[in-house]
Amino acid sequence: MALACVRLGPRRLRPALRLCAYATLSRGSRPQEKSGGPVFQYVGEHRKPTHKVFVWGFSFTGALGIPSFVVPDSGRKRPRKYQLTPYRLETAEQISSAACGYGFTLMASSSQDVTKLWGMGLNKDSQLGFQRTQHSRLFSMGNNAYGQCGRRIVDEEVYSGSHVIHRIKGFGSRVVQVACGQDHSLFLTDTGKVFSCGWGADGQTGLGHHDVSSCPVELGGDLAGVEVQQISTYGDCSLAVSRDGQLFGWGNSEYRQLASATESTQMNSPRHLPLRGCGKVVQAACGGTQVAVLNEKGEVFVWGYGILGKGPKLSESSTPEMIPPTLFGRSEFNPTVAVVAVRCGLSHFAAVTDGGELFVWGKNVRGCLGIGKTDDQFFPWRVTVPGQVVDVACGVDHMVALVKSIL
Amino acid sequence: MGSPAVRMFHRLEGLFCVYKPAGVHWKLVRDTIETNLLKGVNATPARPLPHEVRFLPSPNKDREVAGGLALRAASVPVLSKHPLVTGPEFQHIKVGVGHRLDVSSSGVLVLAVGNGNRTMRDLYRTRTTRDYSLQCEFGMATQDFTDTGRVVERSTYGHITREKMERVIAMLEGANQKALRMYSSVDMSSQEAYELAAKGLLGPDGKSVPILTGLRCVHFQPPNFTLEVQCLNETQKYLRKVVHEMGLELRSTAVCKGVRRTRDGPFTLQHALTRHHWTAADVAQAMQQHRWKKRSKGRCGTVTDKAVAQTPGETLAASQEDEANREATIAELQCR
């Protein structure tokens, strides 16, 4: 049985069919006849999925990284202010992680011996820079008016056009996670300790006082002796998840984010938040006025103020409310769908399921949800992305998704 | 009240389903059923002919009657009411078809007789889904997406694993779930939309694009695989196209060898009448069973597409009533 196998690369189109022999084909030819006509091979058996980056949201800040949206490169094109659906961003290297700020994006790509950092968007305070780092050194750049970069505050320092990239030292062990709030920063080391620096007027530094701190200082309070596995902050409220599934919070509580531990509007020292009915907490995400946590069963709980994800009637809650798993795709055909990651923007949420689907809900600030319309979304809605979503980063008015192709 | 034929006609009113074999047009099935029902109705024993009194000339020539014929009264049957003169009592029964099946597909085909047509229309106005089982094969792409069409392309399929198939199925399901929400006529920014979505009831009302509400692969052995699909507003050609597109997503090609509908609303393969049971008696029995099932489902209070399990007591009562009715029908047919 001689078959003519034509090997093709993955991206090339089929060769001209005039070259192929379709000699004996007539209407209703039997499929058992394998002779006649070549057999195409599009993909080999050991093909690995490709990794891509998709961006959407407000493009005039340059945060999406596509210059033709702001300054069209052809006479026919018009500037595109809002990119309402995911758009592929061509990157020179494979991006391993991404983070979004207000009007700018930072992406990191790691190759064999160097890790590169790519930035796009607003650069008014020199928050973007080009640098090379080798494992476990921590650098910061940008606005240091409140010491959030972890270096000494210089009065009347000019931040735009500044080349200052400060290497932060003095942690004692490797820093595994960094979370940046509006005017403060949190650092998590691999021993489970949390350090913070920056503005503390709402107690978001958690150091027990309401002053500015320009050097990273370790947190105490209820976090003393607790091994933390994840930290999260966005506005003025901060959260930490410990390795045994407990949730700790500090900072601004004007929107009842920390209401389970305190009735006051600020807490300047970390306190344990007793959550009833949430189970073991695996991940927490803090937004501007709302909070979401994920437990080990893949259920998402939300509370705070704003569009929480349970319809337009629920606009504030001080106790955790579970979002029904049917909204994330669980049905009798698919009874085991679970959420694996939950992220927060300033006023919206994003959740990634184990099947690689991305769900978003919240206020649609300048098209940041990526659902094709500019209306607010009051319950989780799928974002159509060609591939499986691996990770997502939320900014105030734009989002970045790291996607793996299906095959 | 009426003749046995009229009583039989009124009993034949309701919904039932048949198993349409592949290769047969659905209209042929409907016409066959209509012919068989008419045969059954017209075969019921006719009412005995009415008699009337007629004055017939007397055969006796001995009697001498002055001025005229000798007549005698006789009760004779009215020949104008004889079935050979009037023809069969019923020449037309309204038989309607529910969701149609094309020629090469097979499976459950729902039919409605008489007033059952109205019931069927109301049933289809509420959202009902249909279950299909698709037999498919990798390696070929044809003109009409079946294995008997003109082959357009052949390709390898050695790289396809069950895991890759599951990923493609998850992606298709996600796209269809989104379509389900997008085509519903409810305002997305209302509380009602959230509540319907949380219960899983958000969906289109009436006509929309075909949407697959469920998709899974039940058998995978390259090159053959079997898919189970739950869908609404679909056509069988669309399902074959879905198989073709799934082949393209997997960077190969696929065709659909057979489409078989296993469920249409509350009717499943278990209730379907096969070729040899397309007679009036079997149809009446099937209708009766469906009526009982609907009544017991209404008593249980659940409104789902699939049949609800009956309690033993109700089943016993239902089967006893069924027995009685079946005996009555058979008795009527037997006495000629």
XYZ file of C-alpha atoms in Angstrom:
743
model
C 0.000 0.000 0.000
C 2.047 2.917 -1.262
C 0.919 6.254 0.067
C 2.417 9.508 -1.056
C 3.104 11.452 2.157
C 3.683 15.157 1.744
C 5.339 16.737 4.774
C 4.522 20.351 5.408
C 5.648 22.915 7.964
C 3.057 24.014 10.487
C 2.393 27.451 9.078
C 2.633 26.925 5.339
C -0.553 26.624 3.351
C -1.329 23.570 1.276
C 0.663 23.375 -1.924
C -1.137 24.011 -5.190
C -3.529 21.176 -5.718
C -2.723 21.031 -9.402
C 0.375 19.075 -8.446
C -1.550 16.388 -6.627
C -2.985 13.379 -8.386
C -6.732 13.192 -7.912
C -6.962 10.682 -10.696
C -9.586 8.148 -9.816
C -11.991 10.187 -7.737
C -15.587 10.271 -8.812
C -18.821 10.902 -6.983
C -19.311 8.327 -4.277
C -15.859 6.798 -4.324
C -15.468 4.155 -1.674
C -13.382 5.246 1.318
C -11.722 1.848 1.527
C -9.689 2.627 -1.570
C -6.660 4.243 -0.048
C -4.831 4.517 -3.324
C -5.004 7.640 -5.436
C -4.343 11.070 -3.959
C -1.662 12.104 -1.511
C -2.014 12.075 2.259
C -1.126 15.348 3.940
C 0.650 15.634 7.239
C 0.162 18.992 8.907
C 1.483 18.249 12.341
C 3.956 15.727 13.671
C 3.387 13.539 16.684
C 5.701 15.509 18.964
C 4.380 18.965 18.312
C 4.458 21.273 21.324
C 1.868 24.014 21.838
C 2.972 27.580 21.041
C 2.737 30.328 23.624
C 1.139 33.610 22.662
C 0.225 36.918 24.281
C -3.144 38.607 23.832
C -3.934 42.173 24.889
C -7.113 44.256 24.987
C -8.419 47.469 26.516
C -7.536 51.141 26.157
C -4.790 51.559 23.624
C -3.949 55.268 23.577
C -1.661 54.923 26.587
C 0.428 52.515 24.558
C -0.101 49.865 27.209
C -1.216 47.347 24.613
C 2.099 47.588 22.840
C 0.643 47.963 19.355
C 1.824 51.274 17.884
C -0.469 51.132 14.841
C -3.476 51.595 17.140
C -2.184 55.007 18.210
C -0.325 56.122 15.081
C -1.671 54.198 12.066
C 1.056 52.931 9.762
C -1.066 52.951 6.639
C -3.265 55.688 5.216
C -6.348 53.510 5.272
C -6.173 52.652 8.956
C -7.729 54.802 11.660
C -6.513 55.069 15.257
C -8.161 52.449 17.415
C -8.910 53.850 20.848
C -10.480 50.796 22.486
C -9.564 47.262 21.603
C -12.698 45.476 22.746
C -11.682 41.873 21.942
C -8.383 40.032 22.497
C -5.693 40.997 19.988
C -2.529 39.005 19.413
C 0.660 40.754 20.402
C 3.687 39.576 18.436
C 6.634 39.199 20.794
C 10.221 38.497 19.926
C 10.573 35.891 22.652
C 8.264 33.676 24.636
C 6.804 35.656 27.532
C 6.726 33.852 30.858
C 4.931 36.398 33.018
C 3.231 39.768 32.721
C 2.008 42.519 35.023
C -0.157 45.563 34.390
C -0.059 48.964 36.018
C -2.163 52.056 35.356
C -1.503 52.707 31.678
C 1.579 50.525 31.308
C 2.517 46.849 31.069
C 5.630 44.929 31.996
C 6.408 41.488 30.583
C 9.243 39.129 31.414
C 10.763 36.545 29.150
C 13.252 34.007 30.399
C 15.694 32.308 28.134
C 18.623 30.087 28.986
C 20.918 32.533 30.736
C 19.159 35.879 30.846
C 15.787 37.137 31.899
C 14.579 40.074 29.893
C 12.016 42.627 30.982
C 9.850 44.305 28.358
C 7.731 47.341 29.046
C 5.159 49.358 27.154
C 2.859 52.234 27.938
C 3.100 55.471 29.904
C 6.573 56.346 31.062
C 5.941 59.611 32.878
C 7.684 58.448 36.034
C 10.207 56.220 34.289
C 8.407 53.162 35.490
C 9.590 51.294 32.417
C 13.190 50.477 31.839
C 15.366 47.978 30.097
C 17.529 45.816 32.242
C 19.100 42.444 32.600
C 18.867 40.600 35.838
C 20.253 37.325 36.991
C 18.168 35.226 39.281
C 16.925 36.622 42.557
C 18.089 40.166 42.413
C 15.265 42.604 42.942
C 15.136 45.926 41.126
C 12.607 48.723 41.305
C 11.985 51.766 39.200
C 9.392 54.461 38.944
C 7.807 57.005 41.199
C 9.340 57.046 44.662
C 7.394 59.944 46.144
C 6.285 57.756 49.028
C 9.216 55.415 49.123
C 7.388 52.611 47.383
C 10.487 51.819 45.350
C 12.232 50.868 48.497
C 14.864 53.567 48.469
C 15.389 56.740 50.408
C 13.023 59.550 49.449
C 14.753 62.467 47.749
C 12.806 65.720 48.072
C 11.655 67.188 44.734
C 13.122 64.394 42.730
C 12.230 64.511 39.032
C 10.996 61.105 37.963
C 10.409 61.478 34.255
C 13.451 60.685 32.184
C 15.150 59.236 35.199
C 17.544 56.335 34.767
C 17.486 55.388 38.388
C 16.957 51.669 38.846
C 17.422 50.802 42.455
C 18.492 47.381 43.613
C 16.688 46.557 46.836
C 18.705 44.620 49.381
C 18.277 43.482 52.902
C 15.678 40.767 52.727
C 17.699 37.906 54.069
C 16.287 35.348 51.664
C 15.098 35.156 48.071
C 12.102 37.255 47.114
C 9.553 35.123 45.294
C 6.656 37.544 44.800
C 6.173 41.289 44.558
C 2.824 43.050 44.754
C 2.429 46.750 44.024
C -0.423 48.831 45.352
C -1.229 52.416 44.507
C 1.494 53.952 46.651
C 3.063 51.022 48.460
C 4.806 47.740 47.685
C 4.794 44.324 49.300
C 7.492 41.658 48.983
C 7.199 37.957 49.832
C 10.294 35.861 50.534
C 10.567 32.127 50.131
C 10.647 31.655 53.911
C 7.096 33.013 54.051
C 7.901 36.458 55.447
C 6.256 39.614 54.131
C 8.058 42.977 53.804
C 6.484 46.284 52.851
C 7.407 49.891 52.127
C 5.661 53.009 50.899
C 2.771 55.179 51.982
C 0.951 54.028 55.052
C -1.810 56.574 55.656
C -4.457 53.859 55.382
C -2.306 51.329 57.135
C -1.666 49.435 53.939
C 1.967 48.859 54.813
C 0.800 46.979 57.879
C 3.747 48.087 59.960
C 1.674 49.313 62.862
C 1.864 52.995 62.039
C 0.450 55.392 59.497
C 3.751 56.934 58.354
C 5.715 56.613 55.173
C 8.332 53.892 55.114
C 11.085 54.104 52.535
C 12.906 50.864 53.329
C 11.310 47.411 53.268
C 10.422 46.355 56.804
C 9.111 42.970 57.895
C 5.461 42.743 58.926
C 4.347 41.559 62.316
C 0.915 41.534 63.863
C -0.987 38.305 63.219
C 1.528 37.399 60.502
C 4.355 36.807 62.989
C 5.473 33.236 62.648
C 3.041 32.491 59.825
C 4.328 31.159 56.515
C 2.692 33.160 53.772
C 2.356 31.673 50.297
C 0.790 34.559 48.364
C 0.272 38.311 48.765
C -2.036 40.585 46.841
C -2.831 44.254 46.746
C -4.084 46.803 44.259
C -5.394 49.970 45.838
C -5.039 50.588 49.531
C -6.039 47.220 50.926
C -3.646 44.260 51.212
C -4.184 40.543 51.701
C -1.947 37.579 52.454
C -2.720 33.863 52.219
C -0.845 31.518 54.496
C 0.287 28.028 53.575
C -2.402 26.398 55.699
C -5.223 28.264 54.025
C -5.830 31.201 56.358
C -6.416 34.735 55.144
C -4.831 37.830 56.676
C -5.628 41.414 55.753
C -4.638 44.954 56.556
C -5.034 48.447 55.130
C -8.092 50.287 53.938
C -11.444 48.835 54.888
C -13.755 51.655 53.833
C -15.606 49.276 51.546
C -15.931 46.589 54.235
C -13.171 44.443 52.735
C -11.839 43.577 56.196
C -15.193 43.643 57.917
C -14.861 40.089 59.215
C -12.053 41.196 61.508
C -12.778 44.824 62.299
C -15.459 47.477 62.089
C -13.037 50.385 61.666
C -12.124 51.759 58.263
C -8.360 51.258 58.532
C -6.197 48.575 59.988
C -2.494 49.210 60.170
C -1.440 45.799 61.422
C -2.165 42.432 59.792
C -5.143 40.641 61.310
C -6.482 37.183 60.657
C -9.805 37.241 58.747
C -12.084 34.433 59.864
C -14.087 33.437 56.808
C -17.058 31.166 57.399
C -17.889 28.658 54.734
C -14.939 29.369 52.488
C -12.853 26.342 53.303
C -9.120 26.369 52.776
C -8.091 29.492 50.892
C -5.620 28.918 48.096
C -5.429 32.312 46.405
C -6.599 35.835 47.136
C -6.950 38.842 44.857
C -7.483 42.398 45.984
C -9.091 45.070 43.839
C -9.732 48.732 44.442
C -12.937 48.273 46.419
C -13.579 44.528 46.264
C -11.885 41.276 47.191
C -11.999 37.753 45.754
C -10.635 34.519 47.203
C -10.327 31.054 45.732
C -10.581 27.923 47.839
C -9.076 24.518 47.160
C -12.310 23.180 45.648
C -12.147 25.793 42.887
C -14.944 27.996 44.232
C -14.722 31.770 44.104
C -15.934 33.994 46.935
C -16.315 37.767 46.558
C -17.102 40.613 48.892
C -16.599 44.358 49.129
C -18.236 47.089 47.111
C -18.896 47.430 43.391
C -19.979 44.941 40.774
C -19.320 41.717 42.639
C -20.519 39.202 40.070
C -23.907 38.124 41.406
C -26.159 40.363 39.369
C -26.863 44.082 39.520
C -28.689 43.826 42.855
C -25.643 42.732 44.856
C -23.478 45.829 44.907
C -21.936 45.481 48.344
C -21.344 42.714 50.817
C -19.225 42.422 53.930
C -19.375 38.609 54.110
C -18.027 36.273 51.424
C -20.567 35.391 48.729
C -19.935 32.368 46.568
C -20.355 32.705 42.836
C -22.369 29.705 41.502
C -20.069 27.321 39.615
C -22.593 27.027 36.772
C -21.508 30.509 35.749
C -17.991 29.137 35.164
C -19.226 26.373 32.885
C -20.145 23.595 35.310
C -23.071 21.553 33.982
C -24.158 17.933 33.899
C -21.974 17.408 30.846
C -19.035 18.998 32.704
C -19.414 18.410 36.414
C -15.773 18.960 37.360
C -14.974 22.449 36.167
C -12.962 24.355 38.789
C -11.333 27.779 38.885
C -7.548 27.713 39.280
C -6.630 31.412 39.354
C -8.462 34.591 40.289
C -7.156 38.100 39.582
C -8.464 41.588 40.248
C -8.176 44.834 38.387
C -9.218 48.143 39.906
C -12.937 47.493 39.437
C -13.164 44.161 37.661
C -12.322 40.486 38.190
C -10.824 37.761 36.051
C -10.906 34.009 36.700
C -9.117 31.218 34.841
C -10.569 27.683 34.962
C -8.704 24.409 34.743
C -9.923 23.984 31.168
C -8.078 27.150 30.156
C -11.141 29.390 29.878
C -11.080 33.020 30.988
C -14.089 34.584 32.700
C -14.331 38.298 33.457
C -16.860 40.461 35.247
C -17.072 43.927 36.748
C -16.979 47.460 35.488
C -15.985 47.701 31.849
C -13.582 50.641 32.054
C -12.774 51.628 28.453
C -13.290 48.125 27.186
C -10.927 46.400 29.612
C -13.086 43.272 29.954
C -12.506 42.200 26.367
C -16.026 40.923 25.741
C -16.679 42.954 22.618
C -18.907 45.591 24.184
C -18.480 48.517 26.543
C -21.336 47.627 28.921
C -20.600 46.556 32.474
C -20.819 42.843 33.108
C -22.679 41.807 36.243
C -21.878 38.070 36.240
C -18.955 36.011 34.897
C -18.742 36.065 31.107
C -16.423 34.086 28.870
C -13.717 35.881 26.895
C -13.169 34.244 23.511
C -9.449 33.603 23.203
C -8.060 31.197 20.592
C -6.268 28.789 22.867
C -6.044 27.867 26.532
C -5.398 30.746 28.919
C -2.421 30.111 31.176
C -2.265 33.389 33.064
C -3.890 36.792 33.019
C -2.845 40.206 34.356
C -5.366 42.964 35.020
C -4.680 46.672 34.806
C -7.073 49.533 35.381
C -8.217 49.832 31.769
C -6.441 47.015 29.958
C -5.631 43.318 30.376
C -2.946 40.944 29.179
C -3.438 37.188 28.786
C -0.750 34.549 28.281
C -2.233 31.833 26.109
C -1.129 28.361 25.032
C -2.369 27.034 21.702
C -4.611 23.983 21.814
C -2.523 21.630 19.734
C -72.091 7.469 20.583
C -70.323 7.026 17.291
C -69.351 3.965 15.362
C -66.397 1.888 16.594
C -64.368 3.559 13.843
C -65.090 7.012 15.228
C -64.195 5.870 18.736
C -60.949 4.427 17.460
C -60.256 7.672 15.593
C -60.661 9.720 18.741
C -58.424 7.391 20.685
C -55.703 7.948 18.124
C -54.974 11.484 19.206
C -51.671 12.368 20.807
C -47.925 12.122 20.441
C -45.697 9.140 19.827
C -42.305 8.486 18.274
C -40.977 6.049 15.709
C -37.488 4.904 14.800
C -36.730 6.248 11.356
C -34.281 3.950 9.567
C -31.439 5.463 7.546
C -31.980 5.857 3.817
C -35.679 6.655 4.087
C -37.134 10.123 3.579
C -39.100 11.339 6.602
C -42.136 12.043 4.445
C -42.294 8.398 3.420
C -42.387 7.428 7.079
C -45.149 9.904 7.773
C -47.205 8.697 4.806
C -46.759 5.056 5.801
C -47.899 5.796 9.318
C -50.932 7.700 8.035
C -51.874 4.833 5.715
C -51.497 2.280 8.504
C -53.571 4.350 10.909
C -56.314 4.720 8.339
C -56.201 0.999 7.665
C -56.544 0.324 11.373
C -59.421 2.757 11.804
C -61.315 1.594 8.766
C -60.821 -2.063 9.679
C -62.901 -1.743 12.802
C -66.108 -3.710 12.492
C -68.722 -1.580 10.852
C -71.939 -0.690 12.528
C -74.675 -3.044 11.478
C -76.580 -1.590 8.567
C -79.774 0.232 9.493
C -82.927 -1.247 8.215
C -85.912 0.558 6.795
C -89.383 -0.526 5.928
C -90.028 -0.715 2.242
C -93.092 -1.854 0.474
C -92.114 -4.471 -1.977
C -94.355 -5.986 -4.636
C -95.823 -9.214 -3.417
C -94.635 -12.360 -5.163
C -97.866 -14.192 -4.462
C -99.910 -14.226 -7.683
C -102.906 -15.938 -6.173
C -104.188 -12.932 -4.386
C -106.378 -10.807 -6.519
C -106.439 -7.214 -5.443
C -108.659 -4.808 -7.200
C -106.792 -2.072 -9.100
C -103.109 -2.234 -8.281
C -100.150 -4.265 -7.149
C -100.110 -6.402 -4.099
C -97.498 -4.947 -1.735
C -95.981 -6.408 1.327
C -93.982 -4.625 3.975
C -90.414 -5.767 4.365
C -87.516 -4.511 6.487
C -84.560 -4.239 4.224
C -81.056 -2.908 4.899
C -80.338 0.538 3.559
C -77.878 -0.137 0.783
C -76.832 3.504 0.479
C -75.104 3.198 3.836
C -73.173 0.049 2.898
C -69.406 0.576 3.188
C -68.896 -0.671 -0.371
C -71.120 2.194 -1.521
C -69.978 4.980 0.763
C -66.342 4.070 0.799
C -64.148 3.911 3.898
C -65.317 6.099 6.742
C -62.066 7.954 7.173
C -59.935 9.014 4.248
C -57.614 11.433 5.955
C -55.891 11.687 9.341
C -53.798 14.675 10.314
C -50.343 13.328 11.087
C -47.662 15.919 11.784
C -43.925 15.506 12.134
C -41.826 17.138 14.846
C -38.158 17.854 14.216
C -37.252 16.327 10.871
C -34.415 13.947 10.101
C -32.666 13.928 6.747
C -32.351 10.867 4.550
C -29.066 9.423 5.763
C -29.763 9.957 9.473
C -31.704 7.619 11.682
C -33.265 7.710 15.097
C -36.185 9.060 17.048
C -38.800 10.880 14.957
C -41.719 12.360 16.869
C -45.138 12.300 15.194
C -48.411 13.813 16.334
C -51.925 12.788 15.325
C -55.006 14.995 15.312
C -55.144 17.307 18.366
C -51.714 16.093 19.299
C -50.362 18.539 16.739
C -51.307 21.412 18.978
C -49.677 19.708 21.959
C -46.542 19.193 19.943
C -46.410 22.828 18.912
C -46.698 23.897 22.553
C -44.045 21.388 23.568
C -41.605 22.743 21.047
C -42.285 26.288 22.098
C -40.690 25.506 25.469
C -37.026 24.885 25.016
C -36.385 21.210 24.222
C -33.012 19.780 23.300
C -32.108 16.764 21.228
C -29.433 14.120 21.815
C -27.421 12.675 18.942
C -24.789 9.997 18.666
C -22.280 10.651 15.859
C -20.042 7.952 14.436
C -16.978 9.611 12.962
C -13.701 8.738 11.342
C -10.392 10.569 11.048
C -8.283 10.794 7.951
C -10.629 12.083 5.246
C -12.435 15.252 4.302
C -15.294 14.962 1.830
C -17.590 17.243 -0.086
C -20.682 16.704 2.041
C -18.888 15.737 5.292
C -20.042 12.074 5.099
C -17.981 9.025 4.262
C -19.811 8.463 0.963
C -19.083 11.856 -0.556
C -16.343 12.909 -2.934
C -13.014 12.896 -1.095
C -11.444 16.349 -1.023
C -8.386 15.645 1.120
C -6.732 12.885 3.085
C -4.466 13.510 6.039
C -2.633 11.744 8.812
C -4.112 11.386 12.289
C -1.338 9.648 14.196
C -0.714 12.719 16.330
C -4.248 12.853 17.769
C -4.590 11.728 21.378
C -7.587 11.641 23.658
C -6.192 14.569 25.626
C -5.954 16.815 22.569
C -9.479 15.799 21.623
C -10.731 16.772 25.094
C -9.087 20.176 24.770
C -10.731 20.826 21.417
C -14.076 19.660 22.804
C -13.691 22.011 25.790
C -13.009 24.898 23.429
C -16.051 24.099 21.276
C -18.242 23.770 24.343
C -17.016 27.111 25.648
C -17.834 28.810 22.357
C -21.295 27.244 22.335
C -22.014 28.185 25.937
C -21.175 31.753 25.053
C -23.467 31.575 22.014
C -26.232 30.272 24.287
C -26.005 33.410 26.400
C -25.512 35.799 23.523
C -28.601 34.699 21.618
C -30.944 34.855 24.538
C -33.343 37.756 24.451
C -32.900 38.675 28.122
C -31.184 41.941 28.984
C -27.728 41.054 30.253
C -27.625 43.858 32.795
C -30.733 42.651 34.642
C -30.962 40.526 37.758
C -33.144 38.081 35.818
C -30.273 37.310 33.456
C -27.992 36.503 36.386
C -30.562 34.246 38.023
C -31.273 32.338 34.823
C -27.564 31.963 34.121
C -26.890 30.712 37.656
C -29.523 28.005 37.171
C -28.205 27.194 33.700
C -31.458 28.187 31.980
C -30.216 31.145 29.962
C -30.802 30.406 26.318
C -32.442 31.502 23.078
C -36.220 31.560 22.704
C -37.429 30.285 19.397
C -35.251 30.379 16.311
C -31.527 30.932 16.610
C -28.298 29.553 15.172
C -27.649 25.897 16.004
C -26.120 25.632 19.472
C -24.557 22.579 21.089
C -25.414 22.581 24.767
C -23.288 19.524 25.460
C -20.543 17.643 23.671
C -18.441 14.705 24.756
C -16.394 11.919 23.212
C -17.586 8.526 24.392
C -15.419 6.235 22.305
C -11.972 7.003 20.952
C -10.014 4.538 18.901
C -8.289 6.215 15.951
C -9.384 6.399 13.198
C -12.893 5.862 14.626
C -14.470 7.898 17.380
C -17.984 8.515 18.645
C -19.387 11.801 19.895
C -22.475 12.429 21.963
C -24.053 15.783 21.333
C -26.904 17.657 22.973
C -28.129 20.530 20.841
C -30.921 22.866 19.934
C -32.071 24.457 16.651
C -29.749 22.136 14.769
C -29.805 20.339 11.425
C -28.043 17.042 10.790
C -25.868 18.678 8.146
C -24.668 21.153 10.775
C -23.646 18.289 13.040
C -21.620 16.727 10.247
C -20.006 20.113 9.682
C -19.098 20.253 13.375
C -17.312 16.920 12.999
C -15.462 18.249 9.956
C -14.429 21.381 11.847
C -13.271 19.329 14.793
C -11.006 17.464 12.420
C -9.613 20.779 11.168
C -8.979 22.000 14.723
C -6.974 18.878 15.390
C -4.859 19.659 12.288
C -6.254 16.646 10.495
C -9.545 15.814 8.773
C -12.666 13.964 9.884
C -15.949 12.760 8.382
C -19.206 11.679 9.920
C -20.231 8.120 9.153
C -23.592 8.123 10.869
C -25.937 10.453 12.700
C -28.401 8.882 15.092
C -30.863 10.825 17.181
C -31.221 9.153 20.566
C -33.605 11.598 22.211
C -36.011 14.323 21.134
C -37.406 16.198 24.119
C -39.035 13.596 26.401
C -38.991 10.812 23.768
C -36.048 8.396 23.812
C -35.024 5.310 21.852
C -36.854 3.132 24.354
C -40.192 4.599 23.327
C -39.555 4.472 19.592
C -41.655 2.084 17.505
C -39.737 0.022 14.983
C -40.820 -0.853 11.455
C -42.962 -3.837 12.350
C -44.942 -1.943 14.957
C -46.246 0.861 12.798
C -49.853 -0.285 13.198
C -52.814 1.502 14.705
C -52.913 -0.698 17.812
C -49.251 -0.165 18.661
C -49.523 3.524 17.984
C -52.529 3.839 20.292
C -50.635 2.006 23.003
C -47.574 4.218 22.588
C -49.730 7.318 22.861
C -51.335 5.989 26.013
C -47.916 5.308 27.567
C -46.754 8.810 26.775
C -49.906 10.299 28.303
C -49.396 8.318 31.499
C -45.768 9.299 31.685
C -46.638 12.955 31.249
C -49.344 12.753 33.902
C -47.065 11.090 36.430
C -44.292 13.547 35.645
C -46.733 16.392 36.260
C -47.703 14.826 39.585
C -44.052 14.599 40.631
C -43.791 18.294 39.896
C -40.469 18.319 38.040
C -40.121 19.889 34.620
C -37.100 18.338 32.932
C -36.418 17.023 29.488
C -35.501 13.516 30.576
C -38.027 11.061 31.983
C -38.442 11.078 35.730
C -38.342 7.722 37.518
C -41.837 6.708 38.579
C -42.684 5.382 42.013
C -43.522 1.656 42.093
C -47.158 2.261 43.079
C -47.789 4.588 40.174
C -46.054 2.294 37.746
C -48.281 -0.557 38.875
C -51.432 1.501 38.443
C -50.232 2.775 35.074
C -49.413 -0.684 33.828
C -52.748 -2.041 35.042
C -54.651 0.692 33.229
C -52.469 0.081 30.220
C -53.345 -3.586 30.320
C -57.051 -2.819 30.489
C -56.867 -0.406 27.581
C -54.731 -2.723 25.498
C -57.206 -5.543 26.054
C -60.113 -3.313 25.074
C -58.356 -2.274 21.861
C -57.422 -5.831 20.954
C -60.942 -7.036 21.756
C -62.399 -4.412 19.460
C -60.080 -5.326 16.658
C -60.735 -9.021 17.059
C -64.495 -8.977 16.919
C -65.336 -8.578 13.297
